[in-house]
Short mmCIF file of C-alpha atoms in Angstrom, two decimals:
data_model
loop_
_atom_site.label_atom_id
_atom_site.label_comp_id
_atom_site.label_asym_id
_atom_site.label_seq_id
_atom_site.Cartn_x
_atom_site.Cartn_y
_atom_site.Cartn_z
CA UNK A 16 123.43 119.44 100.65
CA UNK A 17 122.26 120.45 97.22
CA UNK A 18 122.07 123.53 95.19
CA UNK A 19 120.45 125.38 92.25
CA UNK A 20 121.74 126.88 89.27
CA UNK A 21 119.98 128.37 86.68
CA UNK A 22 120.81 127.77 82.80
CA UNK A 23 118.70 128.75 79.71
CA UNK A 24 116.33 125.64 78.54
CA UNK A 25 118.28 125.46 74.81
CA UNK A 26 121.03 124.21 77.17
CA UNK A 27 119.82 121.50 79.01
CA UNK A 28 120.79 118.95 76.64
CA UNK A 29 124.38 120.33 76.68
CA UNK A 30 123.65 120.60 80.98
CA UNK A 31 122.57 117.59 81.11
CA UNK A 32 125.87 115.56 78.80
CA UNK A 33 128.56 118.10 79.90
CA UNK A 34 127.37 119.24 83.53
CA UNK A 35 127.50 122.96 84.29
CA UNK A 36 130.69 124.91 83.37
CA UNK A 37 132.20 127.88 84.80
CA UNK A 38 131.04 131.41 83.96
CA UNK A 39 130.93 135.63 84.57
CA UNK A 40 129.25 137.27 86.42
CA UNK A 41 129.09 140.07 89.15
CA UNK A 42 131.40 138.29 91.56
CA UNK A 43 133.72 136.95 89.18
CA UNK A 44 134.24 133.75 87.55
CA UNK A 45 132.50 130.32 88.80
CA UNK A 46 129.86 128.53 88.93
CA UNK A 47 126.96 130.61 90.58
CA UNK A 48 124.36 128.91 93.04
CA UNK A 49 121.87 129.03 95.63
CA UNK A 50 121.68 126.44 97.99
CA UNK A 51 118.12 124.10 98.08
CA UNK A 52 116.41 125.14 101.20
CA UNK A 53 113.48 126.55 102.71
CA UNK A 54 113.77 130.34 102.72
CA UNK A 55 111.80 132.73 104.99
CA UNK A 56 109.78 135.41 102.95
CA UNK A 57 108.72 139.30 102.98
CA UNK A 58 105.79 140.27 100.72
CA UNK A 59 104.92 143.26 99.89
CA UNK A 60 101.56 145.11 100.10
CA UNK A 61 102.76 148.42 98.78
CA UNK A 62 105.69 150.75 98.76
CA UNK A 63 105.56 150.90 102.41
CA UNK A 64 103.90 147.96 103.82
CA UNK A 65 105.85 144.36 103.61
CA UNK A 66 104.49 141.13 105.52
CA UNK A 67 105.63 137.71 106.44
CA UNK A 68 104.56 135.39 103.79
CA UNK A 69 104.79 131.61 103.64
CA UNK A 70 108.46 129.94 103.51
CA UNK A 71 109.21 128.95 99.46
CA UNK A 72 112.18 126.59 98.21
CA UNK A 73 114.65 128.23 97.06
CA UNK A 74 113.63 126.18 93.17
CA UNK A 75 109.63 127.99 94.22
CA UNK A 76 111.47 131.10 94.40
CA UNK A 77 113.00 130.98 90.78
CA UNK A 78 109.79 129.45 89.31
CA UNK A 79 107.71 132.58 90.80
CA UNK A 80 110.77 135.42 89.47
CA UNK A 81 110.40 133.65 86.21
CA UNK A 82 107.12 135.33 85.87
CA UNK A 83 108.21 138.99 87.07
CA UNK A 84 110.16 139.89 83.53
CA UNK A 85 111.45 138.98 80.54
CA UNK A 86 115.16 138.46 81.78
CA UNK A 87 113.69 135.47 83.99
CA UNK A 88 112.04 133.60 81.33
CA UNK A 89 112.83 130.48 79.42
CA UNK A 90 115.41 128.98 82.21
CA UNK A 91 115.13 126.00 84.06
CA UNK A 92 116.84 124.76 87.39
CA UNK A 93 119.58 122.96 87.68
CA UNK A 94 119.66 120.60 91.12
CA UNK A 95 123.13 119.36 91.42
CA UNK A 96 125.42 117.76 94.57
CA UNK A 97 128.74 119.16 95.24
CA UNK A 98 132.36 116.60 95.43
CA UNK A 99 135.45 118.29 97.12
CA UNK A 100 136.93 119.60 94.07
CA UNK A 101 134.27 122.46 94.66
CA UNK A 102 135.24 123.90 98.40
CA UNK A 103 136.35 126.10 99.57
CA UNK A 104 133.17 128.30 97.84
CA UNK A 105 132.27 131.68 98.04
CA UNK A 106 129.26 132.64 99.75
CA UNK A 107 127.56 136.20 100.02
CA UNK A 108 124.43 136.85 102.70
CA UNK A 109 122.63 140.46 101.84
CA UNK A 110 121.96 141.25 105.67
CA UNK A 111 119.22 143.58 106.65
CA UNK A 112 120.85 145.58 109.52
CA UNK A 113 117.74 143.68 111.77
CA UNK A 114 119.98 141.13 111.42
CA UNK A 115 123.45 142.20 112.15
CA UNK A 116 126.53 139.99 112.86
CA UNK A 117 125.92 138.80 116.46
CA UNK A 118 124.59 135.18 115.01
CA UNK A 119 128.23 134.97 113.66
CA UNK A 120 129.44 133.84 117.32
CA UNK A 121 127.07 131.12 117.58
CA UNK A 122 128.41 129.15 114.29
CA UNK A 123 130.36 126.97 115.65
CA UNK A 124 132.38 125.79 111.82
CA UNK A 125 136.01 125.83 111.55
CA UNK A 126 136.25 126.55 107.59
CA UNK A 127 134.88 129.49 107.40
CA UNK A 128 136.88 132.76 106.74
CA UNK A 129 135.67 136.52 106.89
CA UNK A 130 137.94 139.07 105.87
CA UNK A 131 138.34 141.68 108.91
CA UNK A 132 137.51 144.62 106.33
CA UNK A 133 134.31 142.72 104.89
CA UNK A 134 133.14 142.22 107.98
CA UNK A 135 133.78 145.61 108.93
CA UNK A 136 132.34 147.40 105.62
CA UNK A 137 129.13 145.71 106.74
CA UNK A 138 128.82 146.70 110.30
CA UNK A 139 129.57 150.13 108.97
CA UNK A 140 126.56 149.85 106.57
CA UNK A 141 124.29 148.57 109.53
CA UNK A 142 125.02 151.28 111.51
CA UNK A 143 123.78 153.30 109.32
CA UNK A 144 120.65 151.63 107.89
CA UNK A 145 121.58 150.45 104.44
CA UNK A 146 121.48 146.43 103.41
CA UNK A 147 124.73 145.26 102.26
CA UNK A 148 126.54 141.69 101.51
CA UNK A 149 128.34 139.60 103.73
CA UNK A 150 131.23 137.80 102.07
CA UNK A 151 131.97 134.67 103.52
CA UNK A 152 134.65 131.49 102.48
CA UNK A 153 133.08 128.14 103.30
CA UNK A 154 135.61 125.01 103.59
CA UNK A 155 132.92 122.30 103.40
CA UNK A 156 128.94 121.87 102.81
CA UNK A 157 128.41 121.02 106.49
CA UNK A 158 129.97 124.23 107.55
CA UNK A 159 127.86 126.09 104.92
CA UNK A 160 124.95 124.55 106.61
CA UNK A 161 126.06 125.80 110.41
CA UNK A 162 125.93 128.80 109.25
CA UNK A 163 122.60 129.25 107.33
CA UNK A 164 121.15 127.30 110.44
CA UNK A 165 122.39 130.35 112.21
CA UNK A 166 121.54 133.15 110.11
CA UNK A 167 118.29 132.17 109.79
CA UNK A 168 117.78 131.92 113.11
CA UNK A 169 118.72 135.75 113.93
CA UNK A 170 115.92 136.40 110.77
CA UNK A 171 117.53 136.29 107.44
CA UNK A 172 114.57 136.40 105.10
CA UNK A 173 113.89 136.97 101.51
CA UNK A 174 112.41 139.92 99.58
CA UNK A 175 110.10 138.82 96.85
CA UNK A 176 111.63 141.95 94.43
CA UNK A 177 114.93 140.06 94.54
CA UNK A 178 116.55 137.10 94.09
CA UNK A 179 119.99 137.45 95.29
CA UNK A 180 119.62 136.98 99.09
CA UNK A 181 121.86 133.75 99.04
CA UNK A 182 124.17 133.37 96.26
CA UNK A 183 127.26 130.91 96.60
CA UNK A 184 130.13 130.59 93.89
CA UNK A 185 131.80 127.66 93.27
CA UNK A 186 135.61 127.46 91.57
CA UNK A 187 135.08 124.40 89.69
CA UNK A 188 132.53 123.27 86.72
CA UNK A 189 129.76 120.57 88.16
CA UNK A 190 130.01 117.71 86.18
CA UNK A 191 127.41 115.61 84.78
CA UNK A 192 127.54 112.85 87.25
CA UNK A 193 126.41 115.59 90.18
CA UNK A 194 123.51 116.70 88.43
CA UNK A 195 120.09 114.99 89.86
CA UNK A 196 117.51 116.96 88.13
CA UNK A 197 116.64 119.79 85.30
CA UNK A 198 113.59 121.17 85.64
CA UNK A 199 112.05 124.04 82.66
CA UNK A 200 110.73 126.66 85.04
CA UNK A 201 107.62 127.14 83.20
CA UNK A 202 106.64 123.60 83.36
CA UNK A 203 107.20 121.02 85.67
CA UNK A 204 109.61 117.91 84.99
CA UNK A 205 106.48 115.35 84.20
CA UNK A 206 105.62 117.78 81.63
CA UNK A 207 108.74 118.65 80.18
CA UNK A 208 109.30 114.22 79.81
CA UNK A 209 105.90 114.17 78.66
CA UNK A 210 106.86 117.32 75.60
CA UNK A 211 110.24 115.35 74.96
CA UNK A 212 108.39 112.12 74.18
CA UNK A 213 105.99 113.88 71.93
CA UNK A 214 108.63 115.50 69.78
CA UNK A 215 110.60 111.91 69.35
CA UNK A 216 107.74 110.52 68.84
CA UNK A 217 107.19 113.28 65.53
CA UNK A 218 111.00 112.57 64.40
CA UNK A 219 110.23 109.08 64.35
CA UNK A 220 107.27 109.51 62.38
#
């Protein structure tokens, strides 16, 4: 399995020598991720109509919030492997309450972990309408994908307003050797090689 993580473009040459090291954020320290997959959609049509809309890779998805705002722009995406240094991960679902938790008895994965007060928290939340995040341990990327199989399956989809739907967090830094490909969000990777040549090209002139 592979995953995404976003980094500002000034850093891809340090990315790209160094790998991807650990840093804040909401759910602590670590290296934060979403895993490469096809992810169902919601569109909206206005504040009170939302539609199905066609599947997008979790890399689309980025490359189309790059465009909502400023805080999305100038970042590119950073497609990386995973060793066993980097499990057991943390992942968090946000779980419409059309969802729910039943799916959970179908994943049949013996590394994963769910705190009985998480899991609770989030029922409680269901019951009464709201969205909220399922926190979930994962042992190994094979269990990870049991259980995205499943959710999916009981209709986990994605809201185009945000982009925090999936979100894993790894405890170790991704080194260099994991990394198989930076792409520049505004500009795909044949441009970006074909920019890079250009400017060599002026230093050597």
């Amino acid at each position: 399995m592979k995953f995404v993580h976003l980094t500002s473009q000034p850093k891809i040459a340090r990315v790209t020598r160094n790998g991807v090291r650990l840093g804040n954020g909401r759910r602590g320290r670590g290296v934060y991720a979403i895993p490469l997959m096809l992810m169902q959609r919601i569109s909206f049509i206005d504040d009170d109509t939302a539609i199905e809309a066609d599947p997008r890779s979790s890399t689309t998805l980025w490359h189309w919030l790059s465009t909502l705002s400023h805080r999305h722009r100038n970042l590119a995406a950073v497609t990386f492997t995973t060793s066993k240094d980097h499990w057991p991960a943390t992942l968090y679902l946000e779980l419409k309450p059309t969802v729910g938790t039943d799916w959970l008895q179908n994943v049949e994965a013996d590394t994963l972990n769910i705190a009985d007060a998480d899991l609770q928290f989030l029922r409680e939340a269901h019951r009464q309408q709201f969205i909220a995040d399922l926190k979930v341990t994962v042992g190994t990327a094979v269990d990870l994908g049991k259980l995205l199989r499943a959710v999916q399956s009981a209709g986990l989809t994605t809201w185009d307003r945000y982009d925090e739907t999936i979100e894993i967090v790894f405890p170790n830094p991704v080194p260099s050797k994991l990394i198989t490909r930076i792409t520049p969000l505004y500009r795909t990777n044949k441009q970006f090689k074909q920019d890079r040549q250009r400017h060599h090209e002026d230093e050597d002139g």
